[in-house]
């Protein structure tokens, strides 16, 4: 079945440094979603990418969807303490089943 | 709007006990989901309901049952809890769109089975 792999599993940075997490799927995705989960909280939707090669920005966050629609990345420029949390990518398998990557846990030294 | 609500927030069970986790959404969404989250494994789909009156198995359905009571409510039942079911359980609903659409998650239920 469709597998979604995410690396790295953990990342610790100094505040102000950049951060990137990568997502790879074993199959072509129709779209990819990104979620953020704060410590002790629940996943919150960030964005959805649909088109091959698509790039979207949300302030300091840049999301990319690969040309082959099998990989994606999330890049945060100049991290802030509010960026702490776990970032998940996810892709739909069929019409209903959302398959999540394992997540990248970001911690930040202020 | 409350979004997605879940009860209880915390629960401790002994092996063999049963319980039902409740979930409700007020966004008039058709699709609802139950996930479990274990350290290092992301979220795994237990069961989902594409619409009122239908339910289907997800990735890890064994040991669980679900009921889509009406459009708003989707419950998850553990008939005979096992320590392997210690986890955080999230309910979610989805905005319309086939194979797409963001999911809205509830606050979660932290379940410990001893």
PDB file of N, CA and C in Angstrom, chain B residues 22-103:
ATOM      1  N   UNK B  22     -16.416   9.255  22.567  1.00  0.00           N
ATOM      2  CA  UNK B  22     -17.432  10.016  21.851  1.00  0.00           C
ATOM      3  C   UNK B  22     -16.806  11.136  21.038  1.00  0.00           C
ATOM      4  N   UNK B  23     -17.404  11.419  19.891  1.00  0.00           N
ATOM      5  CA  UNK B  23     -16.936  12.491  19.022  1.00  0.00           C
ATOM      6  C   UNK B  23     -18.129  13.151  18.369  1.00  0.00           C
ATOM      7  N   UNK B  24     -18.091  14.472  18.295  1.00  0.00           N
ATOM      8  CA  UNK B  24     -19.161  15.204  17.616  1.00  0.00           C
ATOM      9  C   UNK B  24     -18.570  16.393  16.877  1.00  0.00           C
ATOM     10  N   UNK B  25     -19.184  16.717  15.727  1.00  0.00           N
ATOM     11  CA  UNK B  25     -18.744  17.888  14.961  1.00  0.00           C
ATOM     12  C   UNK B  25     -19.976  18.714  14.584  1.00  0.00           C
ATOM     13  N   UNK B  26     -19.760  20.034  14.541  1.00  0.00           N
ATOM     14  CA  UNK B  26     -20.874  20.938  14.252  1.00  0.00           C
ATOM     15  C   UNK B  26     -20.660  21.698  12.955  1.00  0.00           C
ATOM     16  N   UNK B  27     -19.863  21.112  12.046  1.00  0.00           N
ATOM     17  CA  UNK B  27     -19.540  21.785  10.784  1.00  0.00           C
ATOM     18  C   UNK B  27     -20.305  21.199   9.604  1.00  0.00           C
ATOM     19  N   UNK B  28     -21.239  20.308   9.881  1.00  0.00           N
ATOM     20  CA  UNK B  28     -22.075  19.686   8.850  1.00  0.00           C
ATOM     21  C   UNK B  28     -21.247  18.893   7.834  1.00  0.00           C
ATOM     22  N   UNK B  29     -20.131  18.323   8.310  1.00  0.00           N
ATOM     23  CA  UNK B  29     -19.292  17.508   7.434  1.00  0.00           C
ATOM     24  C   UNK B  29     -19.868  16.118   7.265  1.00  0.00           C
ATOM     25  N   UNK B  30     -19.706  15.570   6.063  1.00  0.00           N
ATOM     26  CA  UNK B  30     -20.167  14.204   5.820  1.00  0.00           C
ATOM     27  C   UNK B  30     -19.198  13.166   6.368  1.00  0.00           C
ATOM     28  N   UNK B  31     -17.907  13.399   6.205  1.00  0.00           N
ATOM     29  CA  UNK B  31     -16.900  12.381   6.530  1.00  0.00           C
ATOM     30  C   UNK B  31     -16.323  12.602   7.918  1.00  0.00           C
ATOM     31  N   UNK B  32     -16.191  11.489   8.639  1.00  0.00           N
ATOM     32  CA  UNK B  32     -15.588  11.529   9.970  1.00  0.00           C
ATOM     33  C   UNK B  32     -14.623  10.368  10.112  1.00  0.00           C
ATOM     34  N   UNK B  33     -13.628  10.538  11.004  1.00  0.00           N
ATOM     35  CA  UNK B  33     -12.507   9.592  11.093  1.00  0.00           C
ATOM     36  C   UNK B  33     -12.112   9.380  12.542  1.00  0.00           C
ATOM     37  N   UNK B  34     -11.551   8.195  12.805  1.00  0.00           N
ATOM     38  CA  UNK B  34     -10.878   7.935  14.070  1.00  0.00           C
ATOM     39  C   UNK B  34      -9.439   7.513  13.784  1.00  0.00           C
ATOM     40  N   UNK B  35      -8.486   8.177  14.471  1.00  0.00           N
ATOM     41  CA  UNK B  35      -7.073   7.861  14.366  1.00  0.00           C
ATOM     42  C   UNK B  35      -6.533   7.530  15.754  1.00  0.00           C
ATOM     43  N   UNK B  36      -5.430   6.777  15.739  1.00  0.00           N
ATOM     44  CA  UNK B  36      -4.646   6.642  16.949  1.00  0.00           C
ATOM     45  C   UNK B  36      -3.242   7.160  16.656  1.00  0.00           C
ATOM     46  N   UNK B  37      -2.635   7.730  17.693  1.00  0.00           N
ATOM     47  CA  UNK B  37      -1.290   8.279  17.546  1.00  0.00           C
ATOM     48  C   UNK B  37      -0.389   7.673  18.595  1.00  0.00           C
ATOM     49  N   UNK B  38       0.652   7.009  18.133  1.00  0.00           N
ATOM     50  CA  UNK B  38       1.659   6.417  19.013  1.00  0.00           C
ATOM     51  C   UNK B  38       2.995   7.067  18.710  1.00  0.00           C
ATOM     52  N   UNK B  39       3.880   7.158  19.699  1.00  0.00           N
ATOM     53  CA  UNK B  39       5.166   7.839  19.493  1.00  0.00           C
ATOM     54  C   UNK B  39       5.924   7.293  18.287  1.00  0.00           C
ATOM     55  N   UNK B  40       6.378   8.198  17.430  1.00  0.00           N
ATOM     56  CA  UNK B  40       7.191   7.819  16.285  1.00  0.00           C
ATOM     57  C   UNK B  40       6.439   7.181  15.139  1.00  0.00           C
ATOM     58  N   UNK B  41       5.092   7.099  15.247  1.00  0.00           N
ATOM     59  CA  UNK B  41       4.346   6.407  14.190  1.00  0.00           C
ATOM     60  C   UNK B  41       3.322   7.288  13.507  1.00  0.00           C
ATOM     61  N   UNK B  42       3.324   8.572  13.792  1.00  0.00           N
ATOM     62  CA  UNK B  42       2.339   9.416  13.131  1.00  0.00           C
ATOM     63  C   UNK B  42       0.936   9.047  13.539  1.00  0.00           C
ATOM     64  N   UNK B  43      -0.016   9.358  12.696  1.00  0.00           N
ATOM     65  CA  UNK B  43      -1.412   9.031  12.942  1.00  0.00           C
ATOM     66  C   UNK B  43      -1.818   7.883  12.038  1.00  0.00           C
ATOM     67  N   UNK B  44      -2.497   6.912  12.608  1.00  0.00           N
ATOM     68  CA  UNK B  44      -2.954   5.771  11.830  1.00  0.00           C
ATOM     69  C   UNK B  44      -4.472   5.693  11.891  1.00  0.00           C
ATOM     70  N   UNK B  45      -5.072   5.467  10.743  1.00  0.00           N
ATOM     71  CA  UNK B  45      -6.524   5.459  10.627  1.00  0.00           C
ATOM     72  C   UNK B  45      -7.102   4.157  11.161  1.00  0.00           C
ATOM     73  N   UNK B  46      -8.070   4.276  12.064  1.00  0.00           N
ATOM     74  CA  UNK B  46      -8.710   3.088  12.639  1.00  0.00           C
ATOM     75  C   UNK B  46      -9.962   2.738  11.836  1.00  0.00           C
ATOM     76  N   UNK B  47     -10.884   3.673  11.774  1.00  0.00           N
ATOM     77  CA  UNK B  47     -12.133   3.545  11.033  1.00  0.00           C
ATOM     78  C   UNK B  47     -12.511   4.908  10.485  1.00  0.00           C
ATOM     79  N   UNK B  48     -13.325   4.896   9.458  1.00  0.00           N
ATOM     80  CA  UNK B  48     -13.871   6.142   8.969  1.00  0.00           C
ATOM     81  C   UNK B  48     -15.321   5.939   8.531  1.00  0.00           C
ATOM     82  N   UNK B  49     -15.991   7.080   8.385  1.00  0.00           N
ATOM     83  CA  UNK B  49     -17.379   7.076   7.931  1.00  0.00           C
ATOM     84  C   UNK B  49     -17.511   8.145   6.854  1.00  0.00           C
ATOM     85  N   UNK B  50     -17.734   7.710   5.632  1.00  0.00           N
ATOM     86  CA  UNK B  50     -17.797   8.658   4.522  1.00  0.00           C
ATOM     87  C   UNK B  50     -19.101   9.460   4.541  1.00  0.00           C
ATOM     88  N   UNK B  51     -20.119   8.896   5.150  1.00  0.00           N
ATOM     89  CA  UNK B  51     -21.398   9.598   5.245  1.00  0.00           C
ATOM     90  C   UNK B  51     -22.227   8.921   6.326  1.00  0.00           C
ATOM     91  N   UNK B  52     -23.282   9.591   6.728  1.00  0.00           N
ATOM     92  CA  UNK B  52     -24.177   9.022   7.736  1.00  0.00           C
ATOM     93  C   UNK B  52     -24.670   7.657   7.268  1.00  0.00           C
ATOM     94  N   UNK B  53     -24.546   6.668   8.161  1.00  0.00           N
ATOM     95  CA  UNK B  53     -25.024   5.337   7.826  1.00  0.00           C
ATOM     96  C   UNK B  53     -23.990   4.404   7.244  1.00  0.00           C
ATOM     97  N   UNK B  54     -22.784   4.895   6.991  1.00  0.00           N
ATOM     98  CA  UNK B  54     -21.726   4.033   6.448  1.00  0.00           C
ATOM     99  C   UNK B  54     -20.478   4.123   7.310  1.00  0.00           C
ATOM    100  N   UNK B  55     -19.802   2.975   7.462  1.00  0.00           N
ATOM    101  CA  UNK B  55     -18.511   2.952   8.140  1.00  0.00           C
ATOM    102  C   UNK B  55     -17.605   1.969   7.415  1.00  0.00           C
ATOM    103  N   UNK B  56     -16.293   2.232   7.470  1.00  0.00           N
ATOM    104  CA  UNK B  56     -15.336   1.341   6.815  1.00  0.00           C
ATOM    105  C   UNK B  56     -14.057   1.263   7.627  1.00  0.00           C
ATOM    106  N   UNK B  57     -13.361   0.130   7.446  1.00  0.00           N
ATOM    107  CA  UNK B  57     -12.121  -0.079   8.179  1.00  0.00           C
ATOM    108  C   UNK B  57     -11.012   0.765   7.590  1.00  0.00           C
ATOM    109  N   UNK B  58     -10.128   1.183   8.496  1.00  0.00           N
ATOM    110  CA  UNK B  58      -8.924   1.867   8.081  1.00  0.00           C
ATOM    111  C   UNK B  58      -7.745   0.940   8.152  1.00  0.00           C
ATOM    112  N   UNK B  59      -6.629   1.471   8.583  1.00  0.00           N
ATOM    113  CA  UNK B  59      -5.362   0.744   8.594  1.00  0.00           C
ATOM    114  C   UNK B  59      -5.245  -0.221   9.772  1.00  0.00           C
ATOM    115  N   UNK B  60      -5.786   0.158  10.941  1.00  0.00           N
ATOM    116  CA  UNK B  60      -5.626  -0.640  12.157  1.00  0.00           C
ATOM    117  C   UNK B  60      -6.955  -0.836  12.888  1.00  0.00           C
ATOM    118  N   UNK B  61      -7.930  -1.565  12.319  1.00  0.00           N
ATOM    119  CA  UNK B  61      -9.263  -1.664  12.907  1.00  0.00           C
ATOM    120  C   UNK B  61      -9.432  -2.720  13.994  1.00  0.00           C
ATOM    121  N   UNK B  62      -8.483  -3.648  14.101  1.00  0.00           N
ATOM    122  CA  UNK B  62      -8.686  -4.783  15.017  1.00  0.00           C
ATOM    123  C   UNK B  62      -8.804  -4.324  16.463  1.00  0.00           C
ATOM    124  N   UNK B  63      -9.848  -4.829  17.151  1.00  0.00           N
ATOM    125  CA  UNK B  63     -10.068  -4.491  18.551  1.00  0.00           C
ATOM    126  C   UNK B  63     -10.983  -3.298  18.745  1.00  0.00           C
ATOM    127  N   UNK B  64     -11.481  -2.736  17.652  1.00  0.00           N
ATOM    128  CA  UNK B  64     -12.330  -1.543  17.722  1.00  0.00           C
ATOM    129  C   UNK B  64     -13.626  -1.754  16.937  1.00  0.00           C
ATOM    130  N   UNK B  65     -14.656  -1.027  17.357  1.00  0.00           N
ATOM    131  CA  UNK B  65     -15.885  -0.919  16.586  1.00  0.00           C
ATOM    132  C   UNK B  65     -16.321   0.537  16.575  1.00  0.00           C
ATOM    133  N   UNK B  66     -17.090   0.908  15.580  1.00  0.00           N
ATOM    134  CA  UNK B  66     -17.542   2.295  15.485  1.00  0.00           C
ATOM    135  C   UNK B  66     -19.037   2.340  15.207  1.00  0.00           C
ATOM    136  N   UNK B  67     -19.602   3.500  15.516  1.00  0.00           N
ATOM    137  CA  UNK B  67     -21.009   3.761  15.198  1.00  0.00           C
ATOM    138  C   UNK B  67     -21.139   5.196  14.717  1.00  0.00           C
ATOM    139  N   UNK B  68     -21.754   5.354  13.549  1.00  0.00           N
ATOM    140  CA  UNK B  68     -22.072   6.715  13.086  1.00  0.00           C
ATOM    141  C   UNK B  68     -23.524   6.940  13.479  1.00  0.00           C
ATOM    142  N   UNK B  69     -23.701   7.570  14.601  1.00  0.00           N
ATOM    143  CA  UNK B  69     -25.023   7.701  15.217  1.00  0.00           C
ATOM    144  C   UNK B  69     -25.931   8.602  14.396  1.00  0.00           C
ATOM    145  N   UNK B  70     -25.369   9.641  13.857  1.00  0.00           N
ATOM    146  CA  UNK B  70     -26.079  10.596  13.001  1.00  0.00           C
ATOM    147  C   UNK B  70     -24.993  11.399  12.294  1.00  0.00           C
ATOM    148  N   UNK B  71     -25.359  12.446  11.602  1.00  0.00           N
ATOM    149  CA  UNK B  71     -24.350  13.180  10.846  1.00  0.00           C
ATOM    150  C   UNK B  71     -23.328  13.827  11.763  1.00  0.00           C
ATOM    151  N   UNK B  72     -23.706  14.186  12.957  1.00  0.00           N
ATOM    152  CA  UNK B  72     -22.823  14.903  13.867  1.00  0.00           C
ATOM    153  C   UNK B  72     -21.891  13.995  14.651  1.00  0.00           C
ATOM    154  N   UNK B  73     -22.344  12.780  14.985  1.00  0.00           N
ATOM    155  CA  UNK B  73     -21.657  11.980  15.990  1.00  0.00           C
ATOM    156  C   UNK B  73     -21.086  10.675  15.436  1.00  0.00           C
ATOM    157  N   UNK B  74     -19.860  10.368  15.898  1.00  0.00           N
ATOM    158  CA  UNK B  74     -19.155   9.167  15.445  1.00  0.00           C
ATOM    159  C   UNK B  74     -18.400   8.627  16.655  1.00  0.00           C
ATOM    160  N   UNK B  75     -18.804   7.462  17.144  1.00  0.00           N
ATOM    161  CA  UNK B  75     -18.209   6.936  18.369  1.00  0.00           C
ATOM    162  C   UNK B  75     -17.309   5.748  18.067  1.00  0.00           C
ATOM    163  N   UNK B  76     -16.323   5.564  18.946  1.00  0.00           N
ATOM    164  CA  UNK B  76     -15.355   4.473  18.835  1.00  0.00           C
ATOM    165  C   UNK B  76     -15.451   3.624  20.098  1.00  0.00           C
ATOM    166  N   UNK B  77     -15.617   2.323  19.942  1.00  0.00           N
ATOM    167  CA  UNK B  77     -15.773   1.445  21.095  1.00  0.00           C
ATOM    168  C   UNK B  77     -14.651   0.422  21.166  1.00  0.00           C
ATOM    169  N   UNK B  78     -14.117   0.283  22.381  1.00  0.00           N
ATOM    170  CA  UNK B  78     -13.164  -0.781  22.693  1.00  0.00           C
ATOM    171  C   UNK B  78     -13.927  -1.803  23.524  1.00  0.00           C
ATOM    172  N   UNK B  79     -14.131  -2.980  22.990  1.00  0.00           N
ATOM    173  CA  UNK B  79     -14.941  -3.986  23.690  1.00  0.00           C
ATOM    174  C   UNK B  79     -14.180  -4.644  24.834  1.00  0.00           C
ATOM    175  N   UNK B  80     -12.907  -4.910  24.616  1.00  0.00           N
ATOM    176  CA  UNK B  80     -12.079  -5.560  25.631  1.00  0.00           C
ATOM    177  C   UNK B  80     -10.678  -4.976  25.520  1.00  0.00           C
ATOM    178  N   UNK B  81     -10.431  -3.932  26.310  1.00  0.00           N
ATOM    179  CA  UNK B  81      -9.197  -3.166  26.153  1.00  0.00           C
ATOM    180  C   UNK B  81      -7.949  -4.003  26.438  1.00  0.00           C
ATOM    181  N   UNK B  82      -6.907  -3.721  25.670  1.00  0.00           N
ATOM    182  CA  UNK B  82      -5.609  -4.378  25.842  1.00  0.00           C
ATOM    183  C   UNK B  82      -4.525  -3.318  26.001  1.00  0.00           C
ATOM    184  N   UNK B  83      -3.426  -3.634  26.681  1.00  0.00           N
ATOM    185  CA  UNK B  83      -2.348  -2.642  26.848  1.00  0.00           C
ATOM    186  C   UNK B  83      -1.853  -2.067  25.518  1.00  0.00           C
ATOM    187  N   UNK B  84      -1.931  -2.849  24.433  1.00  0.00           N
ATOM    188  CA  UNK B  84      -1.491  -2.355  23.120  1.00  0.00           C
ATOM    189  C   UNK B  84      -2.383  -1.226  22.598  1.00  0.00           C
ATOM    190  N   UNK B  85      -3.512  -1.032  23.225  1.00  0.00           N
ATOM    191  CA  UNK B  85      -4.417   0.045  22.814  1.00  0.00           C
ATOM    192  C   UNK B  85      -4.167   1.345  23.594  1.00  0.00           C
ATOM    193  N   UNK B  86      -3.168   1.341  24.439  1.00  0.00           N
ATOM    194  CA  UNK B  86      -2.731   2.583  25.072  1.00  0.00           C
ATOM    195  C   UNK B  86      -2.241   3.515  23.981  1.00  0.00           C
ATOM    196  N   UNK B  87      -2.836   4.690  23.892  1.00  0.00           N
ATOM    197  CA  UNK B  87      -2.542   5.592  22.783  1.00  0.00           C
ATOM    198  C   UNK B  87      -3.291   6.900  22.995  1.00  0.00           C
ATOM    199  N   UNK B  88      -3.064   7.822  22.074  1.00  0.00           N
ATOM    200  CA  UNK B  88      -3.888   9.023  22.002  1.00  0.00           C
ATOM    201  C   UNK B  88      -4.810   8.859  20.801  1.00  0.00           C
ATOM    202  N   UNK B  89      -6.094   9.066  21.030  1.00  0.00           N
ATOM    203  CA  UNK B  89      -7.094   8.865  19.988  1.00  0.00           C
ATOM    204  C   UNK B  89      -7.645  10.216  19.538  1.00  0.00           C
ATOM    205  N   UNK B  90      -7.616  10.421  18.237  1.00  0.00           N
ATOM    206  CA  UNK B  90      -8.137  11.652  17.662  1.00  0.00           C
ATOM    207  C   UNK B  90      -9.291  11.338  16.727  1.00  0.00           C
ATOM    208  N   UNK B  91     -10.325  12.135  16.850  1.00  0.00           N
ATOM    209  CA  UNK B  91     -11.429  12.128  15.918  1.00  0.00           C
ATOM    210  C   UNK B  91     -11.242  13.306  14.967  1.00  0.00           C
ATOM    211  N   UNK B  92     -11.669  13.155  13.729  1.00  0.00           N
ATOM    212  CA  UNK B  92     -11.551  14.244  12.767  1.00  0.00           C
ATOM    213  C   UNK B  92     -12.759  14.231  11.841  1.00  0.00           C
ATOM    214  N   UNK B  93     -13.036  15.379  11.269  1.00  0.00           N
ATOM    215  CA  UNK B  93     -14.052  15.455  10.221  1.00  0.00           C
ATOM    216  C   UNK B  93     -13.439  16.195   9.049  1.00  0.00           C
ATOM    217  N   UNK B  94     -14.051  16.037   7.889  1.00  0.00           N
ATOM    218  CA  UNK B  94     -13.439  16.585   6.692  1.00  0.00           C
ATOM    219  C   UNK B  94     -14.397  17.459   5.920  1.00  0.00           C
ATOM    220  N   UNK B  95     -13.827  18.559   5.457  1.00  0.00           N
ATOM    221  CA  UNK B  95     -14.605  19.438   4.590  1.00  0.00           C
ATOM    222  C   UNK B  95     -14.807  18.748   3.247  1.00  0.00           C
ATOM    223  N   UNK B  96     -15.838  19.070   2.509  1.00  0.00           N
ATOM    224  CA  UNK B  96     -16.181  18.337   1.294  1.00  0.00           C
ATOM    225  C   UNK B  96     -15.061  18.328   0.266  1.00  0.00           C
ATOM    226  N   UNK B  97     -15.041  17.272  -0.539  1.00  0.00           N
ATOM    227  CA  UNK B  97     -14.027  17.148  -1.593  1.00  0.00           C
ATOM    228  C   UNK B  97     -13.521  15.736  -1.656  1.00  0.00           C
ATOM    229  N   UNK B  98     -13.684  15.075  -2.765  1.00  0.00           N
ATOM    230  CA  UNK B  98     -13.222  13.704  -2.911  1.00  0.00           C
ATOM    231  C   UNK B  98     -11.705  13.684  -2.987  1.00  0.00           C
ATOM    232  N   UNK B  99     -11.071  12.832  -2.196  1.00  0.00           N
ATOM    233  CA  UNK B  99      -9.624  12.690  -2.242  1.00  0.00           C
ATOM    234  C   UNK B  99      -8.878  13.957  -1.913  1.00  0.00           C
ATOM    235  N   UNK B 100      -9.526  14.839  -1.194  1.00  0.00           N
ATOM    236  CA  UNK B 100      -8.904  16.114  -0.844  1.00  0.00           C
ATOM    237  C   UNK B 100      -9.692  16.695   0.318  1.00  0.00           C
ATOM    238  N   UNK B 101      -9.428  17.934   0.627  1.00  0.00           N
ATOM    239  CA  UNK B 101     -10.168  18.560   1.708  1.00  0.00           C
ATOM    240  C   UNK B 101      -9.446  18.405   3.023  1.00  0.00           C
ATOM    241  N   UNK B 102      -9.300  19.498   3.742  1.00  0.00           N
ATOM    242  CA  UNK B 102      -8.594  19.454   5.008  1.00  0.00           C
ATOM    243  C   UNK B 102      -9.425  18.737   6.055  1.00  0.00           C
ATOM    244  N   UNK B 103      -8.718  18.131   7.008  1.00  0.00           N
ATOM    245  CA  UNK B 103      -9.375  17.480   8.120  1.00  0.00           C
ATOM    246  C   UNK B 103      -9.233  18.337   9.369  1.00  0.00           C
TER     247      UNK B 103
END
